[in-house]
JSON list of C-alpha atoms in Angstrom, two decimals:
[
{"chain": "B", "resi": 29, "resn": "MET", "atom": "CA", "xyz": [93.07, 85.92, 124.86]},
{"chain": "B", "resi": 30, "resn": "THR", "atom": "CA", "xyz": [89.38, 85.02, 124.63]},
{"chain": "B", "resi": 31, "resn": "GLU", "atom": "CA", "xyz": [88.49, 82.97, 121.59]},
{"chain": "B", "resi": 32, "resn": "GLU", "atom": "CA", "xyz": [85.19, 82.03, 119.99]},
{"chain": "B", "resi": 33, "resn": "LYS", "atom": "CA", "xyz": [83.71, 78.58, 119.70]},
{"chain": "B", "resi": 34, "resn": "HIS", "atom": "CA", "xyz": [83.48, 77.50, 116.11]},
{"chain": "B", "resi": 35, "resn": "SER", "atom": "CA", "xyz": [83.19, 74.32, 114.15]},
{"chain": "B", "resi": 36, "resn": "GLY", "atom": "CA", "xyz": [86.25, 72.98, 112.36]},
{"chain": "B", "resi": 37, "resn": "SER", "atom": "CA", "xyz": [86.47, 73.24, 108.60]},
{"chain": "B", "resi": 38, "resn": "GLU", "atom": "CA", "xyz": [88.68, 71.80, 105.92]},
{"chain": "B", "resi": 39, "resn": "PRO", "atom": "CA", "xyz": [91.16, 74.06, 104.08]},
{"chain": "B", "resi": 40, "resn": "ALA", "atom": "CA", "xyz": [89.52, 75.80, 101.14]},
{"chain": "B", "resi": 41, "resn": "ASP", "atom": "CA", "xyz": [89.96, 74.15, 97.74]},
{"chain": "B", "resi": 42, "resn": "LEU", "atom": "CA", "xyz": [91.62, 76.85, 95.67]},
{"chain": "B", "resi": 43, "resn": "SER", "atom": "CA", "xyz": [91.75, 74.87, 92.43]},
{"chain": "B", "resi": 44, "resn": "ARG", "atom": "CA", "xyz": [88.62, 76.53, 91.03]},
{"chain": "B", "resi": 45, "resn": "PHE", "atom": "CA", "xyz": [90.18, 79.96, 91.69]},
{"chain": "B", "resi": 46, "resn": "THR", "atom": "CA", "xyz": [93.56, 79.12, 90.12]},
{"chain": "B", "resi": 47, "resn": "LEU", "atom": "CA", "xyz": [94.80, 80.20, 86.70]},
{"chain": "B", "resi": 48, "resn": "SER", "atom": "CA", "xyz": [97.45, 77.86, 85.30]},
{"chain": "B", "resi": 49, "resn": "SER", "atom": "CA", "xyz": [97.39, 78.72, 81.58]},
{"chain": "B", "resi": 50, "resn": "ARG", "atom": "CA", "xyz": [100.15, 81.12, 80.52]},
{"chain": "B", "resi": 51, "resn": "ALA", "atom": "CA", "xyz": [97.68, 82.99, 78.27]},
{"chain": "B", "resi": 52, "resn": "GLU", "atom": "CA", "xyz": [95.17, 83.45, 81.13]},
{"chain": "B", "resi": 53, "resn": "ILE", "atom": "CA", "xyz": [97.89, 84.53, 83.53]},
{"chain": "B", "resi": 54, "resn": "VAL", "atom": "CA", "xyz": [99.27, 87.11, 81.09]},
{"chain": "B", "resi": 55, "resn": "GLN", "atom": "CA", "xyz": [95.78, 88.45, 80.39]},
{"chain": "B", "resi": 56, "resn": "HIS", "atom": "CA", "xyz": [95.00, 88.83, 84.08]},
{"chain": "B", "resi": 57, "resn": "LEU", "atom": "CA", "xyz": [98.32, 90.53, 84.82]},
{"chain": "B", "resi": 58, "resn": "ARG", "atom": "CA", "xyz": [97.72, 92.93, 81.93]},
{"chain": "B", "resi": 59, "resn": "THR", "atom": "CA", "xyz": [94.45, 93.87, 83.63]},
{"chain": "B", "resi": 60, "resn": "ILE", "atom": "CA", "xyz": [96.45, 94.85, 86.70]},
{"chain": "B", "resi": 61, "resn": "ILE", "atom": "CA", "xyz": [98.69, 97.01, 84.50]},
{"chain": "B", "resi": 62, "resn": "ASP", "atom": "CA", "xyz": [95.79, 98.61, 82.62]},
{"chain": "B", "resi": 63, "resn": "GLN", "atom": "CA", "xyz": [93.97, 99.48, 85.85]},
{"chain": "B", "resi": 64, "resn": "ARG", "atom": "CA", "xyz": [97.18, 100.81, 87.42]},
{"chain": "B", "resi": 65, "resn": "GLN", "atom": "CA", "xyz": [96.50, 98.69, 90.48]},
{"chain": "B", "resi": 66, "resn": "ASN", "atom": "CA", "xyz": [98.89, 98.66, 93.41]},
{"chain": "B", "resi": 67, "resn": "VAL", "atom": "CA", "xyz": [100.70, 95.40, 94.09]},
{"chain": "B", "resi": 68, "resn": "THR", "atom": "CA", "xyz": [102.03, 94.44, 97.53]},
{"chain": "B", "resi": 69, "resn": "VAL", "atom": "CA", "xyz": [105.11, 92.22, 97.37]},
{"chain": "B", "resi": 70, "resn": "PHE", "atom": "CA", "xyz": [106.02, 90.24, 100.51]},
{"chain": "B", "resi": 71, "resn": "SER", "atom": "CA", "xyz": [109.64, 89.15, 100.57]},
{"chain": "B", "resi": 72, "resn": "ASN", "atom": "CA", "xyz": [112.08, 87.32, 102.86]},
{"chain": "B", "resi": 73, "resn": "LYS", "atom": "CA", "xyz": [109.38, 85.10, 104.40]},
{"chain": "B", "resi": 74, "resn": "GLY", "atom": "CA", "xyz": [107.25, 88.10, 105.28]},
{"chain": "B", "resi": 75, "resn": "LYS", "atom": "CA", "xyz": [110.00, 90.08, 106.98]},
{"chain": "B", "resi": 76, "resn": "SER", "atom": "CA", "xyz": [109.64, 92.91, 104.46]},
{"chain": "B", "resi": 77, "resn": "PHE", "atom": "CA", "xyz": [107.26, 94.21, 101.82]},
{"chain": "B", "resi": 78, "resn": "ILE", "atom": "CA", "xyz": [106.94, 96.94, 99.24]},
{"chain": "B", "resi": 79, "resn": "ILE", "atom": "CA", "xyz": [103.94, 98.45, 97.46]},
{"chain": "B", "resi": 80, "resn": "THR", "atom": "CA", "xyz": [104.59, 98.80, 93.76]},
{"chain": "B", "resi": 81, "resn": "ARG", "atom": "CA", "xyz": [102.96, 98.48, 90.33]},
{"chain": "B", "resi": 82, "resn": "LEU", "atom": "CA", "xyz": [103.33, 96.17, 87.36]},
{"chain": "B", "resi": 83, "resn": "LEU", "atom": "CA", "xyz": [104.85, 98.07, 84.43]},
{"chain": "B", "resi": 84, "resn": "ASP", "atom": "CA", "xyz": [105.26, 95.51, 81.67]},
{"chain": "B", "resi": 85, "resn": "ILE", "atom": "CA", "xyz": [105.03, 91.81, 80.79]},
{"chain": "B", "resi": 86, "resn": "ASP", "atom": "CA", "xyz": [107.18, 89.90, 78.32]},
{"chain": "B", "resi": 87, "resn": "PRO", "atom": "CA", "xyz": [105.50, 86.50, 77.75]},
{"chain": "B", "resi": 88, "resn": "GLU", "atom": "CA", "xyz": [108.22, 85.36, 75.33]},
{"chain": "B", "resi": 89, "resn": "ARG", "atom": "CA", "xyz": [110.96, 85.78, 77.93]},
{"chain": "B", "resi": 90, "resn": "GLY", "atom": "CA", "xyz": [108.60, 84.77, 80.75]},
{"chain": "B", "resi": 91, "resn": "VAL", "atom": "CA", "xyz": [109.22, 87.87, 82.87]},
{"chain": "B", "resi": 92, "resn": "MET", "atom": "CA", "xyz": [107.38, 90.86, 84.27]},
{"chain": "B", "resi": 93, "resn": "VAL", "atom": "CA", "xyz": [108.63, 94.32, 85.21]},
{"chain": "B", "resi": 94, "resn": "LEU", "atom": "CA", "xyz": [107.71, 96.10, 88.45]},
{"chain": "B", "resi": 95, "resn": "ASP", "atom": "CA", "xyz": [108.24, 99.68, 89.52]},
{"chain": "B", "resi": 96, "resn": "TRP", "atom": "CA", "xyz": [111.05, 100.49, 91.95]},
{"chain": "B", "resi": 97, "resn": "GLY", "atom": "CA", "xyz": [109.73, 100.93, 95.49]},
{"chain": "B", "resi": 98, "resn": "ALA", "atom": "CA", "xyz": [109.77, 104.13, 97.51]},
{"chain": "B", "resi": 99, "resn": "LYS", "atom": "CA", "xyz": [112.01, 102.75, 100.28]},
{"chain": "B", "resi": 100, "resn": "GLU", "atom": "CA", "xyz": [115.53, 101.77, 99.24]},
{"chain": "B", "resi": 101, "resn": "HIS", "atom": "CA", "xyz": [116.03, 99.38, 102.16]},
{"chain": "B", "resi": 102, "resn": "GLU", "atom": "CA", "xyz": [112.89, 97.40, 101.25]},
{"chain": "B", "resi": 103, "resn": "ASN", "atom": "CA", "xyz": [113.99, 97.33, 97.59]},
{"chain": "B", "resi": 104, "resn": "ARG", "atom": "CA", "xyz": [117.29, 95.75, 98.60]},
{"chain": "B", "resi": 105, "resn": "MET", "atom": "CA", "xyz": [115.50, 93.23, 100.81]},
{"chain": "B", "resi": 106, "resn": "LEU", "atom": "CA", "xyz": [113.38, 92.20, 97.84]},
{"chain": "B", "resi": 107, "resn": "LEU", "atom": "CA", "xyz": [116.47, 91.70, 95.69]},
{"chain": "B", "resi": 108, "resn": "GLN", "atom": "CA", "xyz": [117.87, 89.34, 98.35]},
{"chain": "B", "resi": 109, "resn": "SER", "atom": "CA", "xyz": [114.68, 87.26, 98.61]},
{"chain": "B", "resi": 110, "resn": "GLU", "atom": "CA", "xyz": [114.44, 83.81, 97.00]},
{"chain": "B", "resi": 111, "resn": "ARG", "atom": "CA", "xyz": [110.62, 83.66, 97.00]},
{"chain": "B", "resi": 112, "resn": "ASN", "atom": "CA", "xyz": [108.17, 86.57, 96.80]},
{"chain": "B", "resi": 113, "resn": "VAL", "atom": "CA", "xyz": [104.39, 86.71, 97.21]},
{"chain": "B", "resi": 114, "resn": "PHE", "atom": "CA", "xyz": [102.38, 89.28, 95.25]},
{"chain": "B", "resi": 115, "resn": "VAL", "atom": "CA", "xyz": [98.90, 90.52, 96.23]},
{"chain": "B", "resi": 116, "resn": "SER", "atom": "CA", "xyz": [96.66, 92.89, 94.25]},
{"chain": "B", "resi": 117, "resn": "ALA", "atom": "CA", "xyz": [92.94, 93.48, 93.65]},
{"chain": "B", "resi": 118, "resn": "PRO", "atom": "CA", "xyz": [92.01, 94.46, 90.06]},
{"chain": "B", "resi": 119, "resn": "SER", "atom": "CA", "xyz": [88.25, 95.11, 89.68]},
{"chain": "B", "resi": 120, "resn": "GLY", "atom": "CA", "xyz": [87.70, 93.93, 93.24]},
{"chain": "B", "resi": 121, "resn": "VAL", "atom": "CA", "xyz": [89.18, 90.49, 92.52]},
{"chain": "B", "resi": 122, "resn": "LYS", "atom": "CA", "xyz": [91.88, 89.64, 95.02]},
{"chain": "B", "resi": 123, "resn": "THR", "atom": "CA", "xyz": [94.86, 88.25, 93.15]},
{"chain": "B", "resi": 124, "resn": "GLN", "atom": "CA", "xyz": [97.77, 86.37, 94.70]},
{"chain": "B", "resi": 125, "resn": "PHE", "atom": "CA", "xyz": [100.78, 84.62, 93.21]},
{"chain": "B", "resi": 126, "resn": "ALA", "atom": "CA", "xyz": [104.38, 83.75, 94.03]},
{"chain": "B", "resi": 127, "resn": "THR", "atom": "CA", "xyz": [107.57, 84.01, 92.00]},
{"chain": "B", "resi": 128, "resn": "GLY", "atom": "CA", "xyz": [111.27, 83.42, 92.40]},
{"chain": "B", "resi": 129, "resn": "GLU", "atom": "CA", "xyz": [114.07, 85.95, 92.71]},
{"chain": "B", "resi": 130, "resn": "ALA", "atom": "CA", "xyz": [113.75, 89.48, 91.31]},
{"chain": "B", "resi": 131, "resn": "ARG", "atom": "CA", "xyz": [116.65, 91.40, 89.81]},
{"chain": "B", "resi": 132, "resn": "GLU", "atom": "CA", "xyz": [117.34, 95.08, 89.28]},
{"chain": "B", "resi": 133, "resn": "ILE", "atom": "CA", "xyz": [117.04, 96.43, 85.73]},
{"chain": "B", "resi": 134, "resn": "SER", "atom": "CA", "xyz": [116.60, 99.75, 83.98]},
{"chain": "B", "resi": 135, "resn": "PHE", "atom": "CA", "xyz": [113.15, 100.30, 82.46]},
{"chain": "B", "resi": 136, "resn": "GLU", "atom": "CA", "xyz": [112.48, 103.41, 80.37]},
{"chain": "B", "resi": 137, "resn": "GLY", "atom": "CA", "xyz": [115.47, 105.09, 81.99]},
{"chain": "B", "resi": 138, "resn": "ALA", "atom": "CA", "xyz": [114.52, 104.35, 85.60]},
{"chain": "B", "resi": 139, "resn": "PRO", "atom": "CA", "xyz": [115.37, 101.52, 88.03]},
{"chain": "B", "resi": 140, "resn": "ALA", "atom": "CA", "xyz": [112.88, 98.66, 88.14]},
{"chain": "B", "resi": 141, "resn": "PHE", "atom": "CA", "xyz": [112.53, 95.02, 89.13]},
{"chain": "B", "resi": 142, "resn": "GLU", "atom": "CA", "xyz": [112.32, 92.10, 86.73]},
{"chain": "B", "resi": 143, "resn": "ALA", "atom": "CA", "xyz": [110.85, 88.85, 88.05]},
{"chain": "B", "resi": 144, "resn": "PRO", "atom": "CA", "xyz": [109.72, 85.57, 86.48]},
{"chain": "B", "resi": 145, "resn": "LEU", "atom": "CA", "xyz": [106.09, 85.24, 85.48]},
{"chain": "B", "resi": 146, "resn": "PRO", "atom": "CA", "xyz": [104.17, 83.09, 87.98]},
{"chain": "B", "resi": 147, "resn": "ALA", "atom": "CA", "xyz": [103.25, 79.52, 87.10]},
{"chain": "B", "resi": 148, "resn": "GLN", "atom": "CA", "xyz": [99.88, 79.97, 88.80]},
{"chain": "B", "resi": 149, "resn": "VAL", "atom": "CA", "xyz": [97.66, 82.88, 89.85]},
{"chain": "B", "resi": 150, "resn": "ILE", "atom": "CA", "xyz": [94.91, 82.64, 92.48]},
{"chain": "B", "resi": 151, "resn": "ARG", "atom": "CA", "xyz": [91.90, 84.93, 92.04]},
{"chain": "B", "resi": 152, "resn": "LEU", "atom": "CA", "xyz": [89.32, 85.39, 94.80]},
{"chain": "B", "resi": 153, "resn": "GLN", "atom": "CA", "xyz": [86.16, 87.48, 94.60]},
{"chain": "B", "resi": 154, "resn": "ARG", "atom": "CA", "xyz": [85.70, 90.48, 96.88]},
{"chain": "B", "resi": 155, "resn": "ARG", "atom": "CA", "xyz": [83.81, 88.41, 99.48]},
{"chain": "B", "resi": 156, "resn": "ASP", "atom": "CA", "xyz": [86.86, 86.13, 99.68]},
{"chain": "B", "resi": 157, "resn": "PHE", "atom": "CA", "xyz": [89.35, 88.94, 100.36]},
{"chain": "B", "resi": 158, "resn": "PHE", "atom": "CA", "xyz": [92.10, 88.07, 102.77]},
{"chain": "B", "resi": 159, "resn": "ARG", "atom": "CA", "xyz": [91.01, 89.33, 106.18]},
{"chain": "B", "resi": 160, "resn": "ILE", "atom": "CA", "xyz": [93.31, 90.03, 109.09]},
{"chain": "B", "resi": 161, "resn": "HIS", "atom": "CA", "xyz": [92.38, 90.44, 112.75]},
{"chain": "B", "resi": 162, "resn": "THR", "atom": "CA", "xyz": [93.09, 93.86, 114.20]},
{"chain": "B", "resi": 163, "resn": "PRO", "atom": "CA", "xyz": [95.12, 94.11, 117.44]},
{"chain": "B", "resi": 164, "resn": "VAL", "atom": "CA", "xyz": [93.31, 93.13, 120.65]},
{"chain": "B", "resi": 165, "resn": "ALA", "atom": "CA", "xyz": [95.67, 94.98, 122.99]},
{"chain": "B", "resi": 166, "resn": "GLN", "atom": "CA", "xyz": [95.26, 98.25, 121.09]},
{"chain": "B", "resi": 167, "resn": "PRO", "atom": "CA", "xyz": [91.80, 98.07, 119.50]},
{"chain": "B", "resi": 168, "resn": "VAL", "atom": "CA", "xyz": [91.14, 99.84, 116.21]},
{"chain": "B", "resi": 169, "resn": "LEU", "atom": "CA", "xyz": [87.96, 101.90, 116.51]},
{"chain": "B", "resi": 170, "resn": "CYS", "atom": "CA", "xyz": [85.44, 102.76, 113.82]},
{"chain": "B", "resi": 171, "resn": "ARG", "atom": "CA", "xyz": [83.69, 106.09, 114.33]},
{"chain": "B", "resi": 172, "resn": "LEU", "atom": "CA", "xyz": [80.24, 106.45, 112.75]},
{"chain": "B", "resi": 173, "resn": "PRO", "atom": "CA", "xyz": [79.47, 110.19, 112.89]},
{"chain": "B", "resi": 174, "resn": "ASP", "atom": "CA", "xyz": [76.23, 110.01, 110.87]},
{"chain": "B", "resi": 175, "resn": "HIS", "atom": "CA", "xyz": [74.54, 107.14, 112.75]},
{"chain": "B", "resi": 176, "resn": "PRO", "atom": "CA", "xyz": [70.78, 107.83, 113.05]},
{"chain": "B", "resi": 177, "resn": "ASP", "atom": "CA", "xyz": [70.97, 107.60, 116.86]},
{"chain": "B", "resi": 178, "resn": "GLY", "atom": "CA", "xyz": [74.02, 109.81, 117.14]},
{"chain": "B", "resi": 179, "resn": "GLU", "atom": "CA", "xyz": [77.73, 109.16, 116.73]},
{"chain": "B", "resi": 180, "resn": "LYS", "atom": "CA", "xyz": [78.87, 105.63, 117.58]},
{"chain": "B", "resi": 181, "resn": "LEU", "atom": "CA", "xyz": [82.35, 104.28, 118.33]},
{"chain": "B", "resi": 182, "resn": "ILE", "atom": "CA", "xyz": [82.74, 100.54, 117.67]},
{"chain": "B", "resi": 183, "resn": "PRO", "atom": "CA", "xyz": [85.87, 98.31, 117.76]},
{"chain": "B", "resi": 184, "resn": "LEU", "atom": "CA", "xyz": [86.98, 96.39, 114.67]},
{"chain": "B", "resi": 185, "resn": "PHE", "atom": "CA", "xyz": [87.40, 92.63, 114.72]},
{"chain": "B", "resi": 186, "resn": "ASP", "atom": "CA", "xyz": [89.04, 92.34, 111.30]},
{"chain": "B", "resi": 187, "resn": "ILE", "atom": "CA", "xyz": [89.58, 94.25, 108.07]},
{"chain": "B", "resi": 188, "resn": "SER", "atom": "CA", "xyz": [90.11, 93.51, 104.38]},
{"chain": "B", "resi": 189, "resn": "LEU", "atom": "CA", "xyz": [90.22, 95.50, 101.16]},
{"chain": "B", "resi": 190, "resn": "GLY", "atom": "CA", "xyz": [86.52, 94.81, 100.74]},
{"chain": "B", "resi": 191, "resn": "GLY", "atom": "CA", "xyz": [85.18, 95.55, 104.19]},
{"chain": "B", "resi": 192, "resn": "MET", "atom": "CA", "xyz": [85.44, 94.98, 107.92]},
{"chain": "B", "resi": 193, "resn": "ALA", "atom": "CA", "xyz": [83.81, 93.20, 110.83]},
{"chain": "B", "resi": 194, "resn": "LEU", "atom": "CA", "xyz": [82.79, 95.12, 113.94]},
{"chain": "B", "resi": 195, "resn": "THR", "atom": "CA", "xyz": [82.12, 93.79, 117.44]},
{"chain": "B", "resi": 196, "resn": "LEU", "atom": "CA", "xyz": [79.05, 94.78, 119.46]},
{"chain": "B", "resi": 197, "resn": "THR", "atom": "CA", "xyz": [77.96, 93.72, 122.93]},
{"chain": "B", "resi": 198, "resn": "PRO", "atom": "CA", "xyz": [74.43, 92.35, 123.40]},
{"chain": "B", "resi": 199, "resn": "ALA", "atom": "CA", "xyz": [73.51, 95.69, 125.02]},
{"chain": "B", "resi": 200, "resn": "GLN", "atom": "CA", "xyz": [74.42, 97.40, 121.75]},
{"chain": "B", "resi": 201, "resn": "ALA", "atom": "CA", "xyz": [72.14, 95.17, 119.64]},
{"chain": "B", "resi": 202, "resn": "GLY", "atom": "CA", "xyz": [70.21, 97.33, 117.21]},
{"chain": "B", "resi": 203, "resn": "TRP", "atom": "CA", "xyz": [73.02, 99.80, 116.65]},
{"chain": "B", "resi": 204, "resn": "LEU", "atom": "CA", "xyz": [73.69, 98.17, 113.28]},
{"chain": "B", "resi": 205, "resn": "ASN", "atom": "CA", "xyz": [71.16, 96.11, 111.32]},
{"chain": "B", "resi": 206, "resn": "GLU", "atom": "CA", "xyz": [71.39, 94.24, 108.03]},
{"chain": "B", "resi": 207, "resn": "GLY", "atom": "CA", "xyz": [70.92, 96.56, 105.06]},
{"chain": "B", "resi": 208, "resn": "MET", "atom": "CA", "xyz": [71.83, 99.74, 106.96]},
{"chain": "B", "resi": 209, "resn": "VAL", "atom": "CA", "xyz": [73.97, 102.13, 104.89]},
{"chain": "B", "resi": 210, "resn": "LEU", "atom": "CA", "xyz": [76.10, 104.82, 106.49]},
{"chain": "B", "resi": 211, "resn": "ARG", "atom": "CA", "xyz": [77.75, 107.44, 104.35]},
{"chain": "B", "resi": 212, "resn": "GLN", "atom": "CA", "xyz": [80.80, 107.83, 106.53]},
{"chain": "B", "resi": 213, "resn": "ALA", "atom": "CA", "xyz": [82.92, 105.56, 108.67]},
{"chain": "B", "resi": 214, "resn": "VAL", "atom": "CA", "xyz": [86.16, 106.99, 110.06]},
{"chain": "B", "resi": 215, "resn": "ILE", "atom": "CA", "xyz": [88.89, 104.49, 110.96]},
{"chain": "B", "resi": 216, "resn": "GLU", "atom": "CA", "xyz": [92.39, 105.44, 112.07]},
{"chain": "B", "resi": 217, "resn": "LEU", "atom": "CA", "xyz": [94.84, 102.91, 110.62]},
{"chain": "B", "resi": 218, "resn": "LYS", "atom": "CA", "xyz": [98.02, 103.79, 112.46]},
{"chain": "B", "resi": 219, "resn": "PRO", "atom": "CA", "xyz": [100.63, 104.74, 111.41]},
{"chain": "B", "resi": 220, "resn": "PHE", "atom": "CA", "xyz": [99.45, 105.14, 107.81]},
{"chain": "B", "resi": 221, "resn": "GLY", "atom": "CA", "xyz": [96.47, 107.47, 108.05]},
{"chain": "B", "resi": 222, "resn": "VAL", "atom": "CA", "xyz": [92.71, 107.73, 108.44]},
{"chain": "B", "resi": 223, "resn": "LEU", "atom": "CA", "xyz": [90.28, 105.80, 106.24]},
{"chain": "B", "resi": 224, "resn": "GLN", "atom": "CA", "xyz": [87.01, 107.64, 105.52]},
{"chain": "B", "resi": 225, "resn": "VAL", "atom": "CA", "xyz": [84.60, 105.48, 103.58]},
{"chain": "B", "resi": 226, "resn": "GLY", "atom": "CA", "xyz": [80.92, 104.56, 103.32]},
{"chain": "B", "resi": 227, "resn": "VAL", "atom": "CA", "xyz": [79.72, 101.23, 104.72]},
{"chain": "B", "resi": 228, "resn": "GLU", "atom": "CA", "xyz": [76.83, 98.86, 104.16]},
{"chain": "B", "resi": 229, "resn": "VAL", "atom": "CA", "xyz": [75.90, 96.36, 106.88]},
{"chain": "B", "resi": 230, "resn": "ARG", "atom": "CA", "xyz": [75.71, 92.94, 105.21]},
{"chain": "B", "resi": 231, "resn": "HIS", "atom": "CA", "xyz": [75.12, 90.59, 108.14]},
{"chain": "B", "resi": 232, "resn": "VAL", "atom": "CA", "xyz": [74.88, 90.44, 111.93]},
{"chain": "B", "resi": 233, "resn": "MET", "atom": "CA", "xyz": [75.88, 87.21, 113.68]},
{"chain": "B", "resi": 234, "resn": "LYS", "atom": "CA", "xyz": [75.56, 86.22, 117.34]},
{"chain": "B", "resi": 235, "resn": "LEU", "atom": "CA", "xyz": [78.59, 84.37, 118.71]},
{"chain": "B", "resi": 236, "resn": "GLN", "atom": "CA", "xyz": [79.39, 82.75, 122.03]},
{"chain": "B", "resi": 237, "resn": "LEU", "atom": "CA", "xyz": [82.83, 83.18, 123.57]},
{"chain": "B", "resi": 238, "resn": "LYS", "atom": "CA", "xyz": [84.62, 80.41, 125.45]},
{"chain": "B", "resi": 239, "resn": "ASN", "atom": "CA", "xyz": [83.87, 82.18, 128.74]},
{"chain": "B", "resi": 240, "resn": "GLY", "atom": "CA", "xyz": [80.15, 81.88, 127.98]},
{"chain": "B", "resi": 241, "resn": "MET", "atom": "CA", "xyz": [79.62, 85.55, 127.13]},
{"chain": "B", "resi": 242, "resn": "GLU", "atom": "CA", "xyz": [77.85, 86.49, 123.93]},
{"chain": "B", "resi": 243, "resn": "THR", "atom": "CA", "xyz": [78.96, 89.02, 121.33]},
{"chain": "B", "resi": 244, "resn": "LEU", "atom": "CA", "xyz": [77.65, 90.28, 118.00]},
{"chain": "B", "resi": 245, "resn": "ARG", "atom": "CA", "xyz": [79.82, 90.23, 114.90]},
{"chain": "B", "resi": 246, "resn": "VAL", "atom": "CA", "xyz": [78.74, 92.75, 112.24]},
{"chain": "B", "resi": 247, "resn": "GLY", "atom": "CA", "xyz": [80.06, 92.33, 108.70]},
{"chain": "B", "resi": 248, "resn": "CYS", "atom": "CA", "xyz": [80.26, 95.54, 106.68]},
{"chain": "B", "resi": 249, "resn": "LEU", "atom": "CA", "xyz": [81.04, 96.20, 103.03]},
{"chain": "B", "resi": 250, "resn": "PHE", "atom": "CA", "xyz": [83.08, 99.29, 102.16]},
{"chain": "B", "resi": 251, "resn": "GLN", "atom": "CA", "xyz": [81.48, 101.72, 99.72]},
{"chain": "B", "resi": 252, "resn": "GLY", "atom": "CA", "xyz": [83.22, 104.41, 97.71]},
{"chain": "B", "resi": 253, "resn": "MET", "atom": "CA", "xyz": [86.64, 102.79, 97.79]},
{"chain": "B", "resi": 254, "resn": "ASN", "atom": "CA", "xyz": [89.21, 104.27, 95.40]},
{"chain": "B", "resi": 255, "resn": "THR", "atom": "CA", "xyz": [92.91, 103.74, 94.76]},
{"chain": "B", "resi": 256, "resn": "PRO", "atom": "CA", "xyz": [94.23, 105.97, 97.61]},
{"chain": "B", "resi": 257, "resn": "ARG", "atom": "CA", "xyz": [91.86, 104.33, 100.11]},
{"chain": "B", "resi": 258, "resn": "GLU", "atom": "CA", "xyz": [92.74, 100.83, 98.92]},
{"chain": "B", "resi": 259, "resn": "THR", "atom": "CA", "xyz": [96.43, 101.72, 99.19]},
{"chain": "B", "resi": 260, "resn": "LEU", "atom": "CA", "xyz": [95.92, 102.85, 102.79]},
{"chain": "B", "resi": 261, "resn": "VAL", "atom": "CA", "xyz": [94.14, 99.61, 103.75]},
{"chain": "B", "resi": 262, "resn": "GLN", "atom": "CA", "xyz": [96.66, 97.54, 101.81]},
{"chain": "B", "resi": 263, "resn": "ARG", "atom": "CA", "xyz": [99.59, 99.12, 103.63]},
{"chain": "B", "resi": 264, "resn": "TYR", "atom": "CA", "xyz": [97.91, 98.61, 107.00]},
{"chain": "B", "resi": 265, "resn": "ILE", "atom": "CA", "xyz": [97.10, 94.94, 106.29]},
{"chain": "B", "resi": 266, "resn": "ALA", "atom": "CA", "xyz": [100.66, 94.33, 105.09]},
{"chain": "B", "resi": 267, "resn": "GLN", "atom": "CA", "xyz": [102.06, 95.83, 108.30]},
{"chain": "B", "resi": 268, "resn": "LEU", "atom": "CA", "xyz": [99.78, 93.70, 110.51]},
{"chain": "B", "resi": 269, "resn": "GLU", "atom": "CA", "xyz": [100.70, 90.57, 108.57]},
{"chain": "B", "resi": 270, "resn": "ARG", "atom": "CA", "xyz": [104.40, 91.32, 108.94]},
{"chain": "B", "resi": 271, "resn": "GLU", "atom": "CA", "xyz": [103.96, 91.82, 112.71]},
{"chain": "B", "resi": 272, "resn": "ARG", "atom": "CA", "xyz": [101.93, 88.60, 112.98]},
{"chain": "B", "resi": 273, "resn": "ARG", "atom": "CA", "xyz": [104.59, 86.58, 111.19]},
{"chain": "B", "resi": 274, "resn": "ALA", "atom": "CA", "xyz": [107.29, 88.06, 113.42]},
{"chain": "B", "resi": 275, "resn": "LEU", "atom": "CA", "xyz": [105.37, 86.91, 116.51]},
{"chain": "B", "resi": 276, "resn": "VAL", "atom": "CA", "xyz": [104.93, 83.41, 115.05]},
{"chain": "B", "resi": 277, "resn": "ARG", "atom": "CA", "xyz": [108.67, 83.13, 114.47]}
]
């Protein structure tokens, strides 16, 4: 696979994004509850995941309650997992934390999970959203039906809850320029559905591939995102991450 030349960089220092105070952690998790934000829970070293919601927090007991997932098999996998990673995005702030084992309980007459409160919570702003590369063998295409020069079809390089990066050839320079706003981008995120969202072009960067060829990387910010659209992207990202981890193993 062709890769880009880039300069090395040190791992990001996450200390300034980390909440360690129990009071701050509880307050931030309550924001997730109040906003009814979806939470993706990766379990069994990434082999499985569920999309759920936080229902309640009990700071005195040091536990939180999560809704029972839609798929029974994934629920059982979570109950068997020793360490679980939670990802959510209240108010556009990507939140990630890890906890120990979850157990099955009854909450307001329905099955639910109870898990320990995290010791730390990492919060990243929208621009720092976790991005994942889309498949190279089966490219994901973004259709721009309302482009001023007529409909365009452009492959994705990566995607996050906040936006995406597109790849243009030098011959396609000028298709997308910084500051351009398009009311509709249509992206099929198989097998979960089609994302229809507005986009704003934030930057265009020229890159050189290892084979000497040049390409343009176009960073776009999603506009008009709502809970169903975020859920769609979240499910797609979770599936790609699970597939990536399976290949690594």
